[in-house]
XYZ file of C-alpha atoms in Angstrom:
725
model
C -8.644 31.017 -20.099
C -10.089 34.169 -21.719
C -8.735 36.256 -18.850
C -5.186 34.907 -19.195
C -3.151 37.511 -21.038
C 0.078 39.475 -21.013
C 0.012 43.226 -21.662
C 2.760 45.763 -22.302
C 2.810 49.531 -21.786
C 5.767 51.665 -22.805
C 6.190 54.895 -20.848
C 7.781 58.157 -21.876
C 10.832 57.105 -19.831
C 11.458 54.237 -22.260
C 10.522 51.493 -19.780
C 8.181 48.756 -21.003
C 6.040 47.401 -18.171
C 5.019 43.840 -19.017
C 2.121 42.625 -16.850
C 0.972 39.051 -16.277
C -2.798 38.823 -15.835
C -4.299 35.432 -15.001
C -6.361 35.670 -11.791
C -6.361 34.657 -9.027
C -2.568 34.071 -8.735
C -1.309 34.859 -12.251
C -0.436 31.231 -12.943
C 1.881 30.678 -15.891
C -0.595 29.000 -18.214
C 0.552 28.164 -21.760
C -1.076 31.339 -23.213
C 0.745 33.427 -20.569
C 4.099 31.884 -21.502
C 3.409 32.532 -25.196
C 2.354 36.086 -24.336
C 5.586 36.669 -22.391
C 7.624 35.466 -25.361
C 5.775 37.822 -27.706
C 5.998 40.873 -25.447
C 9.705 40.382 -24.682
C 10.425 39.921 -28.401
C 8.481 43.110 -29.149
C 10.304 45.027 -26.413
C 13.654 43.919 -27.854
C 12.674 45.102 -31.339
C 11.272 48.495 -30.360
C 13.676 51.414 -30.415
C 11.617 53.364 -27.858
C 12.185 50.655 -25.211
C 15.341 51.024 -23.130
C 14.487 48.611 -20.287
C 11.747 46.290 -19.032
C 9.830 45.830 -15.790
C 8.033 42.523 -15.345
C 5.119 42.462 -12.886
C 1.810 40.771 -12.074
C -1.689 42.209 -11.952
C -3.733 42.318 -8.751
C -0.966 42.553 -6.145
C 0.429 39.125 -6.980
C 3.481 38.528 -9.137
C 2.903 34.849 -10.023
C 1.979 31.676 -8.171
C 3.928 29.566 -10.663
C 3.357 27.262 -13.598
C -0.241 26.206 -14.277
C -0.569 22.803 -12.584
C -3.564 21.950 -14.801
C -1.017 21.310 -17.557
C 0.559 18.510 -15.483
C -2.862 16.941 -15.076
C -3.356 17.005 -18.859
C 0.042 15.382 -19.388
C -0.815 12.650 -16.866
C -4.167 11.931 -18.493
C -2.932 11.927 -22.091
C 0.747 11.067 -21.655
C 1.748 13.811 -24.136
C 4.843 15.514 -22.713
C 5.179 17.788 -25.757
C 2.554 20.190 -24.368
C 5.092 21.273 -21.738
C 7.020 24.349 -22.891
C 10.836 24.493 -22.813
C 10.713 27.602 -20.648
C 14.059 27.157 -18.906
C 16.048 27.061 -22.127
C 13.800 29.132 -24.330
C 12.089 31.970 -22.467
C 14.096 32.707 -19.318
C 17.669 32.054 -20.444
C 17.663 33.267 -24.030
C 15.007 35.915 -24.007
C 15.261 37.583 -20.604
C 18.617 36.979 -18.965
C 20.780 37.229 -22.103
C 18.778 40.052 -23.691
C 20.421 43.338 -24.712
C 17.952 45.298 -22.586
C 17.725 44.832 -18.815
C 14.641 43.449 -17.059
C 13.645 44.111 -13.453
C 11.063 41.986 -11.634
C 8.586 44.085 -9.604
C 7.310 41.497 -7.114
C 4.303 41.838 -4.861
C 2.406 39.294 -2.764
C 4.077 36.133 -3.926
C 6.498 34.719 -6.455
C 6.421 30.946 -6.257
C 7.629 28.115 -8.466
C 7.865 29.157 -12.093
C 6.876 32.703 -11.142
C 9.866 32.952 -8.801
C 12.104 31.450 -11.511
C 10.978 34.156 -13.937
C 12.054 36.746 -11.370
C 15.402 34.960 -10.910
C 16.030 35.338 -14.649
C 15.638 39.124 -14.421
C 18.633 41.407 -13.779
C 17.251 42.799 -10.497
C 14.339 42.114 -8.158
C 12.372 44.753 -6.247
C 9.731 43.490 -3.792
C 7.104 44.778 -1.398
C 7.216 43.893 2.328
C 6.165 40.370 3.369
C 6.286 39.015 -0.178
C 6.529 35.220 -0.280
C 9.331 33.701 -2.368
C 9.973 30.001 -2.952
C 10.319 26.911 -5.105
C 7.787 24.330 -3.836
C 7.967 22.073 -6.916
C 9.195 19.005 -5.019
C 5.790 18.801 -3.306
C 4.394 17.893 -6.755
C 6.986 15.214 -7.464
C 9.019 17.374 -9.847
C 11.940 19.822 -9.650
C 12.057 23.504 -10.604
C 12.010 23.494 -14.399
C 12.479 27.132 -15.380
C 16.119 27.458 -14.319
C 15.580 27.679 -10.552
C 17.956 24.842 -9.676
C 20.800 26.868 -11.199
C 19.963 30.485 -10.392
C 18.860 30.218 -6.762
C 22.181 28.714 -5.522
C 24.070 31.452 -7.387
C 21.996 34.198 -5.746
C 21.627 32.971 -2.133
C 24.405 30.413 -1.758
C 24.224 26.653 -2.066
C 23.184 25.746 1.509
C 20.210 28.126 1.595
C 19.099 27.196 -1.925
C 19.211 23.470 -1.141
C 17.199 24.054 2.048
C 14.561 26.074 0.189
C 14.177 23.503 -2.582
C 14.480 20.255 -0.624
C 12.041 21.349 2.092
C 9.864 23.460 -0.266
C 10.500 26.243 2.238
C 9.562 29.753 1.160
C 11.087 32.937 2.591
C 9.839 36.507 2.896
C 11.223 39.415 0.880
C 12.927 40.864 3.967
C 15.059 37.726 4.319
C 15.579 37.761 0.556
C 17.039 41.259 0.866
C 19.529 40.104 3.525
C 20.554 37.182 1.322
C 21.137 39.429 -1.708
C 18.271 37.822 -3.619
C 16.081 40.943 -3.462
C 17.733 44.260 -4.385
C 15.260 46.492 -2.538
C 12.110 46.211 -0.432
C 9.716 49.111 -1.053
C 6.072 49.940 -0.374
C 3.351 48.771 -2.736
C 2.783 52.347 -3.921
C 6.466 52.785 -4.771
C 7.033 49.384 -6.395
C 6.634 50.275 -10.065
C 8.300 53.670 -9.733
C 11.420 52.219 -8.052
C 11.529 49.264 -10.455
C 11.381 51.563 -13.524
C 14.182 53.740 -12.195
C 16.255 50.673 -11.318
C 15.794 49.230 -14.811
C 16.891 52.512 -16.419
C 19.929 52.767 -14.152
C 20.984 49.255 -15.218
C 20.496 50.228 -18.870
C 22.628 53.321 -18.321
C 25.283 51.216 -16.494
C 24.769 53.131 -13.238
C 23.697 49.908 -11.496
C 25.225 46.465 -12.067
C 23.828 44.347 -14.896
C 23.698 40.981 -13.096
C 23.078 37.763 -14.991
C 22.334 35.206 -12.268
C 23.486 32.194 -14.258
C 26.941 33.738 -14.786
C 27.600 34.251 -11.067
C 29.798 31.840 -9.121
C 30.883 33.957 -6.148
C 28.352 32.413 -3.751
C 28.896 28.786 -4.734
C 32.138 28.329 -2.787
C 34.817 25.833 -3.766
C 34.013 22.562 -5.506
C 34.970 20.540 -2.417
C 32.704 22.706 -0.195
C 29.836 22.312 -2.655
C 30.276 18.537 -2.771
C 30.235 18.354 1.030
C 26.998 20.379 1.189
C 25.401 18.152 -1.464
C 26.570 14.989 0.300
C 24.900 16.113 3.542
C 21.768 17.082 1.580
C 21.616 13.639 -0.038
C 21.768 11.995 3.376
C 18.947 14.264 4.542
C 16.900 13.441 1.419
C 17.315 9.708 2.033
C 16.113 10.228 5.600
C 13.125 12.537 4.994
C 11.993 11.227 1.601
C 13.204 7.634 1.183
C 10.698 6.706 -1.537
C 10.771 9.961 -3.508
C 12.971 10.392 -6.610
C 12.670 14.177 -7.019
C 14.876 15.101 -4.049
C 17.953 13.254 -5.302
C 17.199 14.305 -8.900
C 17.152 17.953 -7.791
C 20.545 17.596 -6.092
C 22.003 15.848 -9.164
C 20.867 18.732 -11.393
C 22.317 21.333 -8.999
C 25.620 19.440 -8.995
C 25.667 19.328 -12.800
C 25.556 23.133 -12.903
C 28.286 23.516 -10.292
C 30.682 21.161 -12.097
C 29.888 21.932 -15.742
C 28.439 25.454 -15.576
C 24.997 27.048 -15.385
C 23.937 26.444 -18.987
C 24.788 22.754 -18.750
C 22.773 22.635 -15.514
C 19.778 24.303 -17.177
C 19.815 21.761 -20.026
C 19.924 18.839 -17.583
C 17.204 20.476 -15.490
C 14.876 20.666 -18.516
C 15.461 16.979 -19.313
C 15.027 15.733 -15.724
C 11.991 17.981 -15.197
C 10.147 16.292 -18.070
C 11.150 12.820 -16.902
C 9.814 13.537 -13.411
C 6.531 14.968 -14.688
C 5.789 11.496 -16.082
C 6.820 9.678 -12.873
C 4.323 7.776 -10.705
C 5.277 10.064 -7.806
C 4.275 13.197 -9.694
C 1.043 11.586 -10.880
C 0.167 10.714 -7.267
C 1.054 14.116 -5.803
C -0.674 16.114 -8.556
C -3.769 13.939 -8.125
C -3.678 14.549 -4.348
C -3.375 18.308 -4.975
C -6.459 18.466 -7.212
C -8.387 15.981 -5.064
C -7.973 18.248 -2.042
C -9.280 21.239 -3.982
C -12.324 19.242 -5.124
C -13.463 18.566 -1.540
C -14.750 22.148 -1.266
C -17.449 21.392 -3.866
C -20.399 19.476 -2.406
C -23.561 19.087 -4.540
C -26.711 20.610 -3.024
C -24.605 22.373 -0.370
C -22.037 24.677 -1.989
C -23.971 25.224 -5.225
C -27.385 26.356 -3.983
C -26.631 29.955 -3.008
C -26.389 29.503 0.767
C -24.250 31.901 2.810
C -22.254 30.477 5.735
C -23.205 31.680 9.218
C -20.408 32.912 11.449
C -19.490 30.619 14.343
C -18.282 32.814 17.222
C -18.682 30.604 20.281
C -18.260 26.826 20.516
C -18.912 24.460 23.407
C -16.753 21.333 23.644
C -18.050 18.555 25.897
C -15.245 16.380 27.258
C -11.697 17.510 27.981
C -9.903 14.251 27.215
C -7.334 13.766 24.462
C -9.777 14.520 21.633
C -11.792 17.241 23.372
C -8.686 19.140 24.477
C -7.190 18.845 20.982
C -10.375 20.178 19.356
C -10.569 23.048 21.874
C -6.910 23.874 21.126
C -7.586 24.024 17.391
C -10.573 26.333 17.970
C -8.870 28.855 20.282
C -5.872 28.987 17.917
C -8.389 30.063 15.250
C -9.637 32.922 17.460
C -12.902 31.191 18.362
C -14.213 31.402 21.927
C -14.497 27.961 23.554
C -16.458 26.749 26.538
C -14.987 23.446 27.749
C -17.382 21.336 29.857
C -16.374 18.467 32.097
C -18.205 16.425 34.748
C -15.990 17.459 37.681
C -13.296 20.001 38.561
C -10.500 17.400 38.508
C -11.226 16.375 34.907
C -11.769 20.004 33.896
C -8.404 21.107 35.307
C -6.718 18.180 33.548
C -8.358 19.161 30.234
C -7.326 22.826 30.580
C -3.752 21.763 31.372
C -3.679 19.588 28.240
C -4.840 22.550 26.144
C -2.182 24.788 27.716
C 0.448 22.116 27.006
C -0.703 21.888 23.362
C -0.378 25.660 22.918
C 2.971 25.786 24.717
C 4.244 22.909 22.598
C 3.595 24.959 19.464
C 5.464 27.927 20.974
C 8.437 25.718 21.910
C 8.614 24.330 18.361
C 8.504 27.839 16.887
C 5.084 27.257 15.284
C 3.311 29.941 17.333
C 4.333 33.393 18.585
C 4.126 34.008 22.347
C 1.652 36.891 22.004
C -0.656 34.719 19.870
C -0.392 31.936 22.441
C -1.515 34.366 25.154
C -4.466 35.513 23.063
C -5.461 31.907 22.313
C -5.433 30.980 26.016
C -7.724 33.914 26.805
C -10.358 32.435 24.425
C -10.976 29.432 26.730
C -13.407 29.069 29.636
C -13.909 25.901 31.684
C -17.381 25.014 33.058
C -19.075 22.196 34.975
C -22.665 22.860 33.849
C -24.670 24.037 30.822
C -25.174 27.678 31.931
C -22.762 28.992 29.248
C -24.488 27.017 26.470
C -27.371 29.455 25.998
C -25.615 31.469 23.268
C -23.275 28.956 21.619
C -23.317 28.524 17.824
C -21.922 24.997 17.861
C -21.494 22.137 20.328
C -18.914 19.416 19.746
C -19.478 16.347 21.915
C -16.199 14.499 22.519
C -16.950 12.024 25.312
C -16.176 8.277 25.361
C -17.713 5.990 22.711
C -20.768 5.036 24.782
C -24.108 5.255 22.966
C -26.339 5.812 26.037
C -24.129 8.654 27.309
C -24.111 10.393 23.939
C -27.896 10.055 23.600
C -28.400 11.598 27.064
C -26.102 14.527 26.216
C -27.889 15.255 22.927
C -31.257 15.147 24.653
C -30.006 17.783 27.154
C -28.382 19.951 24.454
C -31.602 20.221 22.470
C -33.350 21.793 25.476
C -30.537 24.216 26.447
C -28.859 25.430 23.231
C -30.351 28.132 20.978
C -32.429 26.929 17.961
C -29.675 27.828 15.449
C -26.962 25.918 17.345
C -25.300 23.045 15.460
C -25.274 19.839 17.512
C -22.233 17.798 16.512
C -20.446 14.684 17.731
C -16.809 13.701 17.373
C -17.632 9.988 17.424
C -15.304 8.001 15.186
C -17.535 5.001 14.549
C -21.080 5.206 15.944
C -23.964 5.724 13.495
C -25.294 9.300 13.905
C -28.913 8.179 13.667
C -28.332 6.192 16.872
C -26.574 9.137 18.583
C -29.423 11.542 17.827
C -32.226 8.992 18.157
C -33.893 10.686 21.137
C -33.862 14.248 19.754
C -36.306 16.014 17.467
C -33.694 18.421 15.994
C -32.489 15.933 13.375
C -31.716 18.659 10.826
C -28.930 20.168 12.957
C -27.243 16.936 14.051
C -23.954 16.330 12.272
C -20.664 14.522 12.783
C -17.549 16.664 13.320
C -14.941 13.917 13.350
C -11.446 15.219 14.052
C -8.354 13.033 13.992
C -5.876 12.816 16.858
C -4.043 14.981 17.754
C -6.894 17.261 16.711
C -4.904 20.517 16.831
C -2.302 19.077 14.424
C -4.058 16.589 12.108
C -5.466 18.385 9.046
C -8.592 16.319 8.278
C -12.138 17.137 9.434
C -14.639 14.456 8.445
C -18.086 16.069 8.306
C -20.718 13.350 8.618
C -24.246 14.055 7.462
C -27.400 12.030 7.933
C -30.342 12.055 5.542
C -31.855 14.861 7.646
C -28.830 17.125 8.264
C -29.507 20.505 6.655
C -27.294 21.883 3.881
C -26.819 25.053 5.967
C -25.328 23.081 8.868
C -22.916 21.294 6.530
C -21.842 24.565 4.885
C -21.326 26.242 8.287
C -19.151 23.358 9.485
C -17.156 23.322 6.222
C -16.500 27.046 6.616
C -15.453 26.628 10.242
C -13.132 23.773 9.232
C -11.353 26.032 6.739
C -11.022 28.794 9.371
C -9.382 26.164 11.599
C -6.987 25.352 8.725
C -8.509 21.892 8.346
C -9.509 20.167 5.124
C -13.229 19.357 5.485
C -14.435 16.234 3.666
C -18.199 15.670 3.660
C -19.230 12.020 3.996
C -22.342 9.943 4.532
C -23.490 8.292 7.728
C -22.646 4.675 8.564
C -20.575 2.812 11.135
C -17.041 4.221 10.930
C -18.083 6.765 8.253
C -15.588 6.999 5.362
C -12.102 6.890 6.894
C -12.381 4.477 9.817
C -14.735 2.219 7.901
C -12.355 2.028 4.937
C -9.376 1.345 7.186
C -10.897 -1.036 9.751
C -9.464 -4.030 7.793
C -5.980 -2.449 8.080
C -5.204 -3.568 11.641
C -7.289 -6.708 11.165
C -5.171 -7.661 8.138
C -2.023 -7.125 10.199
C -3.429 -9.355 12.959
C -4.390 -11.964 10.370
C -0.770 -12.092 9.187
C 0.602 -12.358 12.745
C -1.754 -15.229 13.489
C -0.623 -16.859 10.233
C 2.915 -16.811 11.628
C 4.433 -13.618 10.168
C 6.780 -11.649 12.441
C 5.056 -8.649 14.069
C 8.050 -6.348 13.784
C 8.713 -7.309 10.169
C 5.137 -6.255 9.341
C 5.746 -2.837 10.922
C 9.056 -2.409 9.060
C 7.507 -3.324 5.703
C 4.516 -0.990 6.129
C 6.845 1.860 7.183
C 9.002 1.204 4.104
C 5.845 1.400 1.974
C 5.422 4.974 3.205
C 3.168 5.063 6.256
C 4.715 6.864 9.257
C 4.606 3.707 11.390
C 3.418 0.120 11.185
C 0.021 -1.121 12.429
C 1.333 -2.532 15.741
C 3.262 0.582 16.720
C 0.141 2.574 15.788
C -1.928 0.340 18.073
C 0.592 0.958 20.870
C 0.221 4.699 20.304
C -3.598 4.730 20.254
C -3.932 2.462 23.290
C -5.567 -0.946 23.376
C -8.853 0.257 24.854
C -9.555 2.099 21.593
C -8.705 -1.023 19.563
C -11.092 -3.183 21.605
C -13.984 -0.662 21.508
C -13.646 0.057 17.792
C -13.167 -3.627 16.981
C -16.483 -4.476 18.668
C -18.313 -1.748 16.701
C -17.053 -3.083 13.379
C -17.574 -6.733 14.310
C -21.214 -5.888 15.087
C -21.730 -3.794 11.942
C -19.805 -6.003 9.505
C -19.737 -9.537 10.967
C -19.396 -11.119 7.515
C -15.945 -9.611 6.962
C -14.369 -8.936 10.357
C -11.398 -10.920 11.616
C -11.446 -11.253 15.414
C -7.967 -11.701 16.860
C -7.515 -12.438 20.573
C -4.094 -10.743 20.602
C -5.151 -7.309 21.945
C -7.151 -8.852 24.820
C -4.147 -11.036 25.635
C -1.879 -7.962 25.646
C -4.239 -6.173 28.078
C -4.459 -9.299 30.239
C -0.642 -9.312 30.513
C -0.685 -5.735 31.884
C 0.179 -3.946 28.650
C -1.487 -0.860 27.190
C 1.047 0.332 24.637
C 2.682 3.713 25.000
C 0.222 4.704 27.756
C 2.034 2.550 30.311
C 5.305 2.140 28.427
C 4.668 -1.534 27.604
C 3.273 -2.794 24.336
C 4.662 -4.552 21.310
C 7.489 -2.062 21.841
C 9.346 -0.793 24.903
C 8.923 2.945 25.476
C 11.633 4.712 27.442
C 11.918 8.468 27.775
C 14.479 9.980 25.421
C 14.844 6.945 23.139
C 13.030 5.482 20.136
C 10.591 2.589 20.660
C 12.360 -0.796 20.700
C 10.769 -4.157 19.840
C 9.916 -6.036 23.018
C 10.900 -9.722 22.729
C 8.761 -10.575 25.766
C 5.599 -10.256 23.595
C 6.490 -13.416 21.643
C 4.868 -15.855 24.135
C 1.686 -13.735 24.029
C 1.710 -13.837 20.212
C 2.220 -17.626 20.328
C -0.801 -17.955 22.591
C -2.874 -15.895 20.139
C -1.771 -18.164 17.276
C -2.805 -21.275 19.222
C -6.231 -19.786 19.963
C -6.932 -18.788 16.338
C -5.431 -21.964 14.803
C -5.427 -20.551 11.279
C -1.830 -21.400 10.273
C -2.024 -23.936 7.421
C -0.848 -27.245 8.868
C 0.194 -25.381 12.008
C 3.204 -23.880 10.237
C 3.934 -20.174 9.613
C 3.239 -19.023 6.050
C 6.075 -17.761 3.869
C 5.457 -14.312 2.353
C 7.446 -11.645 0.511
C 7.503 -8.006 1.620
C 5.223 -7.122 -1.289
C 2.725 -9.785 -0.194
C 2.726 -8.320 3.330
C 1.806 -4.900 1.907
C -0.879 -6.437 -0.288
C -2.401 -8.709 2.392
C -2.796 -5.670 4.667
C -3.816 -2.996 2.138
C -5.892 -4.947 -0.413
C -8.634 -5.599 2.208
C -8.605 -1.823 2.801
C -9.100 -1.269 -0.936
C -11.877 -3.867 -0.843
C -13.700 -1.926 1.884
C -13.064 1.336 -0.010
C -14.948 -0.274 -2.901
C -17.928 -0.922 -0.623
C -17.740 2.680 0.636
C -17.819 3.887 -2.982
C -20.636 1.492 -3.871
C -22.697 2.707 -0.899
C -22.185 6.343 -1.919
C -20.622 7.286 1.424
C -18.339 9.821 -0.312
C -19.212 12.415 -2.956
C -16.408 11.221 -5.234
C -13.595 8.649 -5.123
C -10.961 11.368 -4.804
C -12.547 12.459 -1.477
C -11.566 9.057 -0.105
C -8.038 9.620 -1.418
C -7.798 12.945 0.456
C -9.261 11.410 3.609
C -6.815 8.480 3.497
C -3.828 10.815 3.101
C -4.846 13.414 5.700
C -6.634 11.133 8.161
C -4.647 7.883 7.989
C -1.295 9.253 6.729
C -1.448 7.100 3.597
C 1.532 8.331 1.541
C 0.458 11.372 -0.511
C 2.937 10.494 -3.278
C 0.864 7.353 -3.892
C -2.150 9.604 -4.514
C -4.468 8.114 -1.888
C -5.976 4.656 -1.374
C -8.230 4.538 -4.470
C -5.696 6.186 -6.790
C -3.035 3.738 -5.606
C -5.406 0.806 -6.135
C -6.020 1.912 -9.725
C -2.244 2.161 -10.218
C -1.784 -1.404 -8.929
C -4.735 -2.584 -11.022
C -8.208 -3.718 -9.867
C -7.825 -7.080 -11.618
C -4.627 -7.906 -9.693
C -6.245 -6.888 -6.393
C -9.345 -8.945 -7.181
C -7.403 -12.097 -8.131
C -5.221 -11.852 -4.984
C -8.210 -11.403 -2.673
C -10.020 -14.299 -4.334
C -6.981 -16.557 -3.876
C -6.549 -15.541 -0.197
C -10.261 -15.922 0.569
C -10.072 -19.513 -0.633
C -6.987 -20.115 1.539
C -7.761 -18.065 4.662
C -11.487 -17.363 4.702
C -14.171 -14.701 4.436
C -12.021 -11.745 5.590
C -10.473 -11.556 2.103
C -13.664 -12.118 0.093
C -13.742 -9.603 -2.828
C -16.632 -7.138 -2.868
C -19.187 -7.094 -5.651
C -18.035 -3.605 -6.713
C -14.375 -4.710 -6.999
C -15.312 -7.841 -8.934
C -17.436 -5.836 -11.361
C -14.739 -3.197 -11.965
C -11.971 -5.809 -12.280
C -13.829 -7.996 -14.773
C -14.955 -5.043 -16.908
C -11.588 -3.241 -16.788
C -13.080 -0.095 -15.229
C -10.958 1.979 -12.797
C -12.223 2.004 -9.216
C -12.195 5.812 -9.291
C -14.507 6.034 -12.315
C -17.933 7.471 -11.385
C -20.814 4.999 -11.362
C -23.010 5.071 -14.468
C -25.986 6.007 -12.320
C -26.514 6.698 -8.657
C -27.432 3.578 -6.736
C -30.220 3.649 -4.166
C -27.483 3.424 -1.559
C -25.846 6.573 -2.937
C -29.087 8.475 -2.781
C -29.750 7.380 0.773
C -26.260 8.210 2.039
C -25.762 11.586 0.390
């Protein structure tokens, strides 16, 4: 923190320029906040200071409060290390001071940094400067007065939208809203801000205290109507999250009882939320994602990433077309290969539909869509593969086909070309068995839909070179993916950890629990949909193929349910043909299909696992636990085998790859919150009642009996760890 400081320079014009310096984004660390207090106090005392300009060093105003402080609070539980900035610094020292302060904003002003600017008497910004309050994404609310000042400056509706959706705006929009007083060039920023500050001091420009304004709040009845609608929206978009409703309550306090009352309530609620389980989970997820970019013996050995300019994608199906879409959107030239012109045309049309879909939803400009489409070329042979930097194989999960393709690639592609596969389950050593280029074979496992899902699982074998891994990590970041490096085994980290998820759901159904109740309970827990609707979406062919892979690899802990085969036999294939556990009709939400009940009954008869032939009685909590505790159990084996670099990598992968709720921190973090001993005792009890599927792993038993968190690093690397990574 040696670099974190606040400086002040007083010019001959009587303007004190106070500069925040804490690279890279001028985060408001505790020393910065103390420095701001000192410099503002000094400026108030000095007779040669008429006005103040607050700015940030290095073309960034401030990225907000230092999130490391939240992590310290969560680890130690000491809330006193959080400063009372809203009441102390912003309100008393800046806004109510006898000398005016102008915020000179460049680059970004987010979170606490934006709130500092809101406490100033005017705001001057450079073009395309990002402004916003994203605190709700960390399980908290703005805590430096933002809940009170933003509605008074931009109006209640816009402020609620910005806070509830953590939606930032650009300075140009801020100017239209009256939030930004002027937008000027970078070279003019300080000059204009100094003049503006002096003109306020000399009463030639208005001296505006944001907290005292009420003109944009509207009438009390209008405000209550806006907040009522916002509460309904919050319940819909964030049913399990407390911070959204808390934010609206604090805003309402200020509208009814005045800005200062609102600021006091904000400070109190802010501290309460920092200690909430939601904030702990979201802050953990934030830091866990940052940690994925550090991979021992890859990112710390001085290697430089090689630029990937041209990529070949083999297979234009759902996955191949999605991967190709993600690449061309990142300005990377793609050669898409298919086995015949019919399949190739279909693949190209899927890519075009993906790009057009983004345009329709306002996620992509038309000119960028045109440029992206020009980066694609379809081929039926390997002639274009002579100068590619990377090949991504995305054909069906058939070992012999993949082996043939890799044998051909080795002969055709240049020696530096990375040979990767998008397989979701098959061991890479088997895929590359017939090649001699073992050092450049790697897994590039995208998640469907590949152009939208943020996770890229990079799978390395014992022979994959560090350079190949670094190149793929770099490409992943260019594609706006989060690369997580994992070891090689059946299913790798994500699919292996979660293979018991659908099996646990099938176990419950065959024990007599209602299929649709299971889906409702899992959705209420926080996953976007239940396991049976997910199976409908993925298609039953995938379920059968993947199930066989895991049953072969892990026969001692796989539960084989006949239900999917019975569904296929009855002419169902989920959403693909509009018939699954649910009925799929265009223009309406999926509806439970009562005609599946006889099929489910047949499955129950075939498995015969219901105790005494009667359905078991379970609570909603037990449904969650009987489905997710086996997932935790497999996560323990993944950790024990050293498949991931660190436990938090599995948390990131579960959130970004399986849509495990981020506010629960990820699968391992959540398990530690629930308690390893509780998970162990439940699994032991169920294994005695229902069999081997629930048998606790050695790793879980050891951690539970010794009281060690699952996320704690192992005392020493096991032989398995060394072999995997």
